[in-house]
């Protein structure tokens, strides 16, 4: 059965739609709070907010990604990542390095100064109170749920 314009969705479908829109609204509000903290720290390091996504893709403790990998993760054009990498490299935060298995590729790795910035971000986000209402188990559950939502196997828009 198809619904014409103006037709009401069944109550269960409507409740599902409302719940999901509320989840997105809250996610956006929480992201805005986190973005404000991140923007403040980046500003203290003289780093433009436009490169924040690239920095997040270079998490310490992970294998340095290629710029193409970063672009895929951020769902943007590789040239955008290249411009961000240029800015970050000129500020001494990242270094382009040869890929360990494929010399034709270059990876992005945090420098010592880049690691200092990451540590400042971690410390400030921890101190921000963003997670005050969640105990460690709830934080782990939230991380698991958000990671599940991030699954690249879901349909793309």
XYZ file of N, CA and C in Angstrom:
471
model
N 0.840 -1.172 0.000
C 0.000 0.000 0.000
C 0.889 1.240 0.000
N 0.645 2.146 -0.916
C 1.418 3.385 -0.956
C 0.605 4.501 -0.359
N 1.330 5.468 0.184
C 0.645 6.603 0.796
C 0.733 7.779 -0.148
N -0.376 8.437 -0.355
C -0.385 9.641 -1.168
C 0.069 10.815 -0.327
N 0.214 11.955 -0.957
C 0.622 13.123 -0.188
C -0.472 13.481 0.803
N -0.058 13.810 1.997
C -0.998 14.183 3.031
C -1.503 13.005 3.841
N -1.183 11.777 3.424
C -1.629 10.605 4.178
C -0.796 10.483 5.444
N -1.425 10.054 6.508
C -0.742 9.883 7.784
C -0.055 8.528 7.841
N 1.153 8.486 8.371
C 1.854 7.224 8.583
C 1.225 6.534 9.786
N 1.261 5.211 9.815
C 0.754 4.513 11.001
C 1.479 5.022 12.251
N 0.811 4.928 13.401
C 1.353 5.461 14.650
C 2.730 4.890 14.976
N 2.947 3.596 14.736
C 4.251 3.007 15.053
C 5.330 3.580 14.145
N 5.010 3.786 12.873
C 5.983 4.390 11.969
C 6.271 5.834 12.374
N 5.228 6.550 12.761
C 5.393 7.949 13.165
C 6.274 8.043 14.418
N 6.050 7.145 15.372
C 6.864 7.131 16.584
C 8.325 6.839 16.239
N 8.561 5.941 15.291
C 9.915 5.609 14.856
C 10.579 6.828 14.208
N 9.837 7.521 13.367
C 10.353 8.716 12.699
C 10.692 9.789 13.733
N 9.796 10.005 14.679
C 10.022 11.018 15.714
C 11.232 10.672 16.579
N 11.353 9.409 16.978
C 12.480 8.981 17.814
C 13.797 9.198 17.073
N 13.837 8.815 15.813
C 15.078 8.962 15.041
C 15.426 10.432 14.824
N 14.429 11.265 14.580
C 14.736 12.686 14.397
C 15.231 13.302 15.710
N 14.715 12.835 16.836
C 15.181 13.320 18.134
C 16.618 12.862 18.389
N 16.936 11.641 18.007
C 18.317 11.151 18.147
C 19.266 12.037 17.354
N 18.896 12.337 16.116
C 19.753 13.174 15.275
C 19.880 14.576 15.872
N 18.785 15.127 16.370
C 18.829 16.458 16.966
C 19.811 16.484 18.141
N 19.743 15.476 18.999
C 20.636 15.415 20.164
C 22.083 15.185 19.714
N 22.291 14.327 18.723
C 23.651 14.110 18.212
C 24.244 15.414 17.694
N 23.453 16.184 16.976
C 23.938 17.458 16.438
C 24.282 18.416 17.580
N 23.429 18.482 18.610
C 23.713 19.363 19.740
C 24.981 18.948 20.475
N 25.159 17.652 20.689
C 26.373 17.164 21.353
C 27.594 17.444 20.476
N 27.453 17.231 19.177
C 28.563 17.513 18.261
C 28.926 18.994 18.298
N 27.940 19.861 18.384
C 28.217 21.297 18.457
C 29.001 21.648 19.721
N 28.655 21.012 20.836
C 29.396 21.246 22.081
C 30.843 20.782 21.923
N 31.021 19.579 21.384
C 32.373 19.046 21.169
C 33.137 19.917 20.175
N 32.476 20.362 19.104
C 33.124 21.220 18.112
C 33.632 22.515 18.731
N 32.866 23.075 19.665
C 33.289 24.322 20.316
C 34.576 24.105 21.109
N 34.660 22.981 21.814
C 35.875 22.668 22.574
C 37.041 22.468 21.611
N 36.805 21.698 20.555
C 37.858 21.431 19.570
C 38.314 22.736 18.911
N 37.375 23.589 18.529
C 37.727 24.857 17.888
C 38.588 25.722 18.802
N 38.287 25.726 20.094
C 39.072 26.510 21.038
C 40.512 25.994 21.113
N 40.668 24.679 21.211
C 42.018 24.100 21.282
C 42.769 24.340 19.974
N 42.093 24.118 18.851
C 42.748 24.352 17.560
C 43.199 25.809 17.456
N 42.333 26.725 17.910
C 42.687 28.138 17.876
C 43.925 28.444 18.700
N 44.043 27.787 19.841
C 45.222 27.993 20.694
C 46.499 27.506 20.015
N 46.361 26.535 19.137
C 47.514 26.024 18.389
C 47.672 26.744 17.049
N 46.769 27.699 16.760
C 46.822 28.420 15.490
C 46.400 27.578 14.298
N 45.574 26.562 14.554
C 45.157 25.635 13.501
C 43.741 25.995 13.049
N 43.527 26.165 11.742
C 42.175 26.483 11.273
C 41.219 25.305 11.479
N 39.984 25.613 11.826
C 38.975 24.573 12.058
C 38.718 23.749 10.802
N 39.033 24.286 9.638
C 38.776 23.583 8.376
C 39.571 22.286 8.243
N 40.600 22.093 9.056
C 41.414 20.881 8.955
C 41.116 19.887 10.078
N 40.109 20.181 10.892
C 39.799 19.322 12.041
C 39.498 17.884 11.621
N 38.718 17.713 10.565
C 38.379 16.361 10.116
C 39.610 15.542 9.768
N 40.549 16.168 9.082
C 41.781 15.466 8.721
C 42.552 15.079 9.975
N 42.602 15.967 10.956
C 43.283 15.635 12.209
C 42.632 14.443 12.897
N 41.293 14.409 12.945
C 40.597 13.291 13.594
C 40.916 11.976 12.898
N 41.144 12.015 11.602
C 41.450 10.790 10.854
C 42.856 10.266 11.157
N 43.658 11.051 11.843
C 45.046 10.673 12.148
C 45.207 10.314 13.615
N 44.252 9.626 14.167
C 44.270 9.292 15.587
C 45.560 8.590 15.986
N 46.167 9.047 17.080
C 47.373 8.367 17.557
C 47.079 6.894 17.862
N 48.080 6.068 17.620
C 47.911 4.642 17.895
C 47.319 3.870 16.732
N 47.036 4.557 15.636
C 46.529 3.873 14.446
C 47.588 3.946 13.352
N 47.464 3.073 12.376
C 48.383 3.116 11.242
C 48.187 4.419 10.481
N 49.264 5.087 10.111
C 49.100 6.314 9.324
C 48.361 6.007 8.010
N 47.253 6.699 7.769
C 46.475 6.441 6.556
C 47.043 7.173 5.344
N 46.681 6.697 4.171
C 46.997 7.448 2.957
C 46.004 8.601 2.863
N 46.323 9.575 2.055
C 45.399 10.706 1.893
C 44.098 10.226 1.252
N 44.186 9.239 0.372
C 42.975 8.684 -0.236
C 42.106 8.008 0.829
N 42.741 7.314 1.780
C 41.998 6.697 2.890
C 41.299 7.767 3.735
N 42.012 8.861 3.995
C 41.420 9.949 4.778
C 40.225 10.535 4.027
N 40.385 10.748 2.731
C 39.286 11.296 1.921
C 38.071 10.372 1.951
N 38.299 9.068 1.862
C 37.180 8.121 1.901
C 36.497 8.172 3.263
N 37.277 8.250 4.315
C 36.701 8.301 5.657
C 35.879 9.571 5.860
N 36.373 10.681 5.329
C 35.688 11.963 5.479
C 34.636 12.196 4.395
N 34.572 11.279 3.443
C 33.637 11.391 2.318
C 33.817 12.716 1.580
N 35.070 12.972 1.226
C 35.366 14.201 0.486
C 36.351 13.883 -0.636
N 36.594 14.853 -1.469
C 37.524 14.706 -2.578
C 38.955 14.646 -2.034
N 39.804 13.790 -2.601
C 41.204 13.725 -2.138
C 41.935 15.067 -2.195
N 41.551 15.946 -3.128
C 42.213 17.256 -3.206
C 41.943 18.086 -1.952
N 40.786 17.888 -1.327
C 40.464 18.591 -0.088
C 41.414 18.142 1.028
N 41.665 16.844 1.091
C 42.589 16.307 2.097
C 44.004 16.782 1.803
N 44.355 16.857 0.535
C 45.688 17.322 0.159
C 45.907 18.762 0.622
N 44.897 19.612 0.456
C 45.002 21.001 0.919
C 45.124 21.065 2.444
N 44.319 20.261 3.131
C 44.394 20.220 4.596
C 45.763 19.713 5.035
N 46.260 18.686 4.361
C 47.583 18.136 4.693
C 48.674 19.181 4.478
N 48.555 19.972 3.406
C 49.521 21.048 3.165
C 49.549 22.024 4.341
N 48.337 22.424 4.814
C 48.258 23.352 5.947
C 48.869 22.731 7.198
N 48.476 21.495 7.475
C 48.968 20.820 8.681
C 50.477 20.597 8.619
N 50.979 20.256 7.441
C 52.413 20.038 7.294
C 53.176 21.356 7.460
N 52.651 22.444 6.906
C 53.333 23.740 7.040
C 53.368 24.213 8.492
N 52.439 23.703 9.312
C 52.399 24.051 10.736
C 53.188 23.067 11.587
N 53.782 22.069 10.945
C 54.592 21.098 11.664
C 53.785 20.062 12.430
N 52.519 19.856 12.051
C 51.647 18.917 12.765
C 51.605 17.534 12.138
N 51.832 17.450 10.849
C 51.855 16.152 10.168
C 53.053 16.101 9.225
N 53.395 14.882 8.864
C 54.449 14.652 7.875
C 53.915 13.650 6.862
N 54.249 13.881 5.615
C 53.930 12.904 4.572
C 55.077 11.901 4.552
N 54.718 10.623 4.565
C 55.733 9.579 4.589
C 55.407 8.539 3.521
N 56.435 7.849 3.020
C 56.161 6.785 2.058
C 55.359 5.664 2.727
N 54.447 5.092 1.980
C 53.669 3.952 2.472
C 54.630 2.776 2.649
N 54.536 2.051 3.768
C 55.498 0.973 4.023
C 55.447 -0.168 3.012
N 54.294 -0.405 2.386
C 54.173 -1.528 1.453
C 54.104 -1.106 -0.004
N 53.766 0.160 -0.278
C 53.591 0.629 -1.648
C 54.221 2.008 -1.769
N 55.419 2.041 -2.297
C 56.185 3.280 -2.403
C 55.526 4.349 -3.256
N 54.524 3.986 -4.052
C 53.818 4.986 -4.861
C 52.855 5.815 -4.022
N 52.502 5.313 -2.848
C 51.545 5.994 -1.987
C 52.268 6.746 -0.879
N 51.594 7.786 -0.377
C 52.112 8.553 0.752
C 51.091 8.473 1.884
N 51.603 8.403 3.106
C 50.727 8.389 4.272
C 50.894 9.716 5.018
N 49.919 9.989 5.867
C 49.994 11.156 6.742
C 50.204 10.672 8.164
N 51.203 11.198 8.814
C 51.490 10.802 10.196
C 51.652 12.053 11.040
N 51.176 11.966 12.273
C 51.343 13.071 13.210
C 52.818 13.219 13.582
N 53.262 14.447 13.666
C 54.602 14.739 14.170
C 54.513 14.850 15.696
N 55.636 15.134 16.329
C 55.619 15.325 17.788
C 54.676 16.469 18.165
N 54.731 17.550 17.395
C 53.833 18.689 17.650
C 52.370 18.285 17.414
N 52.127 17.449 16.415
C 50.780 16.941 16.162
C 50.274 16.090 17.317
N 51.158 15.294 17.893
C 50.781 14.493 19.066
C 50.476 15.389 20.269
N 51.210 16.493 20.408
C 50.926 17.447 21.486
C 49.524 18.042 21.316
N 49.172 18.378 20.083
C 47.830 18.904 19.807
C 46.773 17.868 20.153
N 46.982 16.623 19.731
C 46.032 15.554 20.046
C 45.871 15.390 21.554
N 46.976 15.442 22.277
C 46.890 15.291 23.730
C 46.119 16.457 24.353
N 46.336 17.657 23.830
C 45.581 18.816 24.318
C 44.088 18.645 24.028
N 43.753 18.134 22.850
C 42.345 17.880 22.515
C 41.733 16.859 23.468
N 42.429 15.771 23.687
C 41.930 14.727 24.591
C 41.713 15.276 26.005
N 42.708 15.992 26.497
C 42.642 16.532 27.850
C 41.488 17.517 27.981
N 41.344 18.408 27.016
C 40.298 19.428 27.078
C 38.917 18.813 26.927
N 38.774 17.829 26.043
C 37.470 17.167 25.903
C 37.105 16.433 27.195
N 38.082 15.817 27.823
C 37.841 15.136 29.092
C 37.389 16.134 30.161
N 38.054 17.276 30.212
C 37.748 18.288 31.226
C 36.482 19.083 30.906
N 35.977 18.969 29.699
C 34.838 19.796 29.278
C 33.540 19.462 29.989
N 33.471 18.301 30.594
C 32.235 17.894 31.243
C 31.242 17.258 30.290
N 31.627 17.106 29.044
C 30.735 16.527 28.042
C 30.248 15.139 28.439
N 31.081 14.396 29.147
C 30.736 13.016 29.506
C 30.426 12.854 30.994
N 30.251 13.956 31.699
C 30.040 13.918 33.144
C 28.874 13.029 33.552
N 27.797 13.046 32.805
C 26.617 12.274 33.170
C 26.686 10.802 32.833
N 27.792 10.354 32.257
C 27.931 8.952 31.849
C 29.064 8.283 32.611
N 28.776 7.124 33.201
C 29.857 6.369 33.835
C 30.636 5.638 32.733
N 31.703 4.952 33.115
C 32.573 4.292 32.130
C 31.808 3.274 31.285
N 30.928 2.491 31.903
C 30.156 1.495 31.155
C 29.227 2.175 30.147
N 28.599 3.252 30.546
C 27.713 3.975 29.625
C 28.506 4.593 28.478
N 29.686 5.088 28.775
C 30.540 5.633 27.724
C 30.932 4.541 26.733
N 31.271 3.347 27.241
C 31.601 2.224 26.362
C 30.406 1.837 25.499
N 29.219 1.826 26.095
C 28.006 1.497 25.346
C 27.742 2.546 24.271
N 27.881 3.828 24.629
C 27.689 4.904 23.662
C 28.670 4.760 22.506
N 29.929 4.509 22.819
C 30.935 4.332 21.776
C 30.573 3.162 20.867
N 30.143 2.051 21.449
C 29.768 0.883 20.650
C 28.579 1.203 19.745
N 27.586 1.888 20.269
C 26.415 2.225 19.468
C 26.751 3.203 18.345
N 27.540 4.228 18.651
C 27.922 5.193 17.612
C 28.797 4.539 16.546
N 29.677 3.647 16.973
C 30.512 2.922 16.020
C 29.650 2.051 15.127
N 28.649 1.423 15.702
C 27.715 0.600 14.925
C 26.971 1.459 13.898
N 26.564 2.652 14.298
C 25.885 3.561 13.373
C 26.803 4.008 12.244
N 28.069 4.089 12.526
C 29.064 4.559 11.564
C 29.416 3.490 10.531
N 28.941 2.276 10.724
C 29.259 1.144 9.862
C 29.130 1.528 8.387
N 30.208 1.391 7.631
C 30.164 1.796 6.215
C 29.286 0.882 5.345
N 28.775 -0.201 5.882
C 27.936 -1.105 5.103
C 26.510 -0.587 4.943
N 26.171 0.471 5.688
C 24.816 0.993 5.584
C 24.631 1.680 4.232
N 23.404 1.778 3.769
C 23.163 2.454 2.480
C 23.609 3.909 2.533
N 24.183 4.372 1.454
C 24.634 5.767 1.335
C 23.493 6.622 0.819
N 23.505 7.867 1.228
C 22.487 8.814 0.744
C 22.925 9.427 -0.548
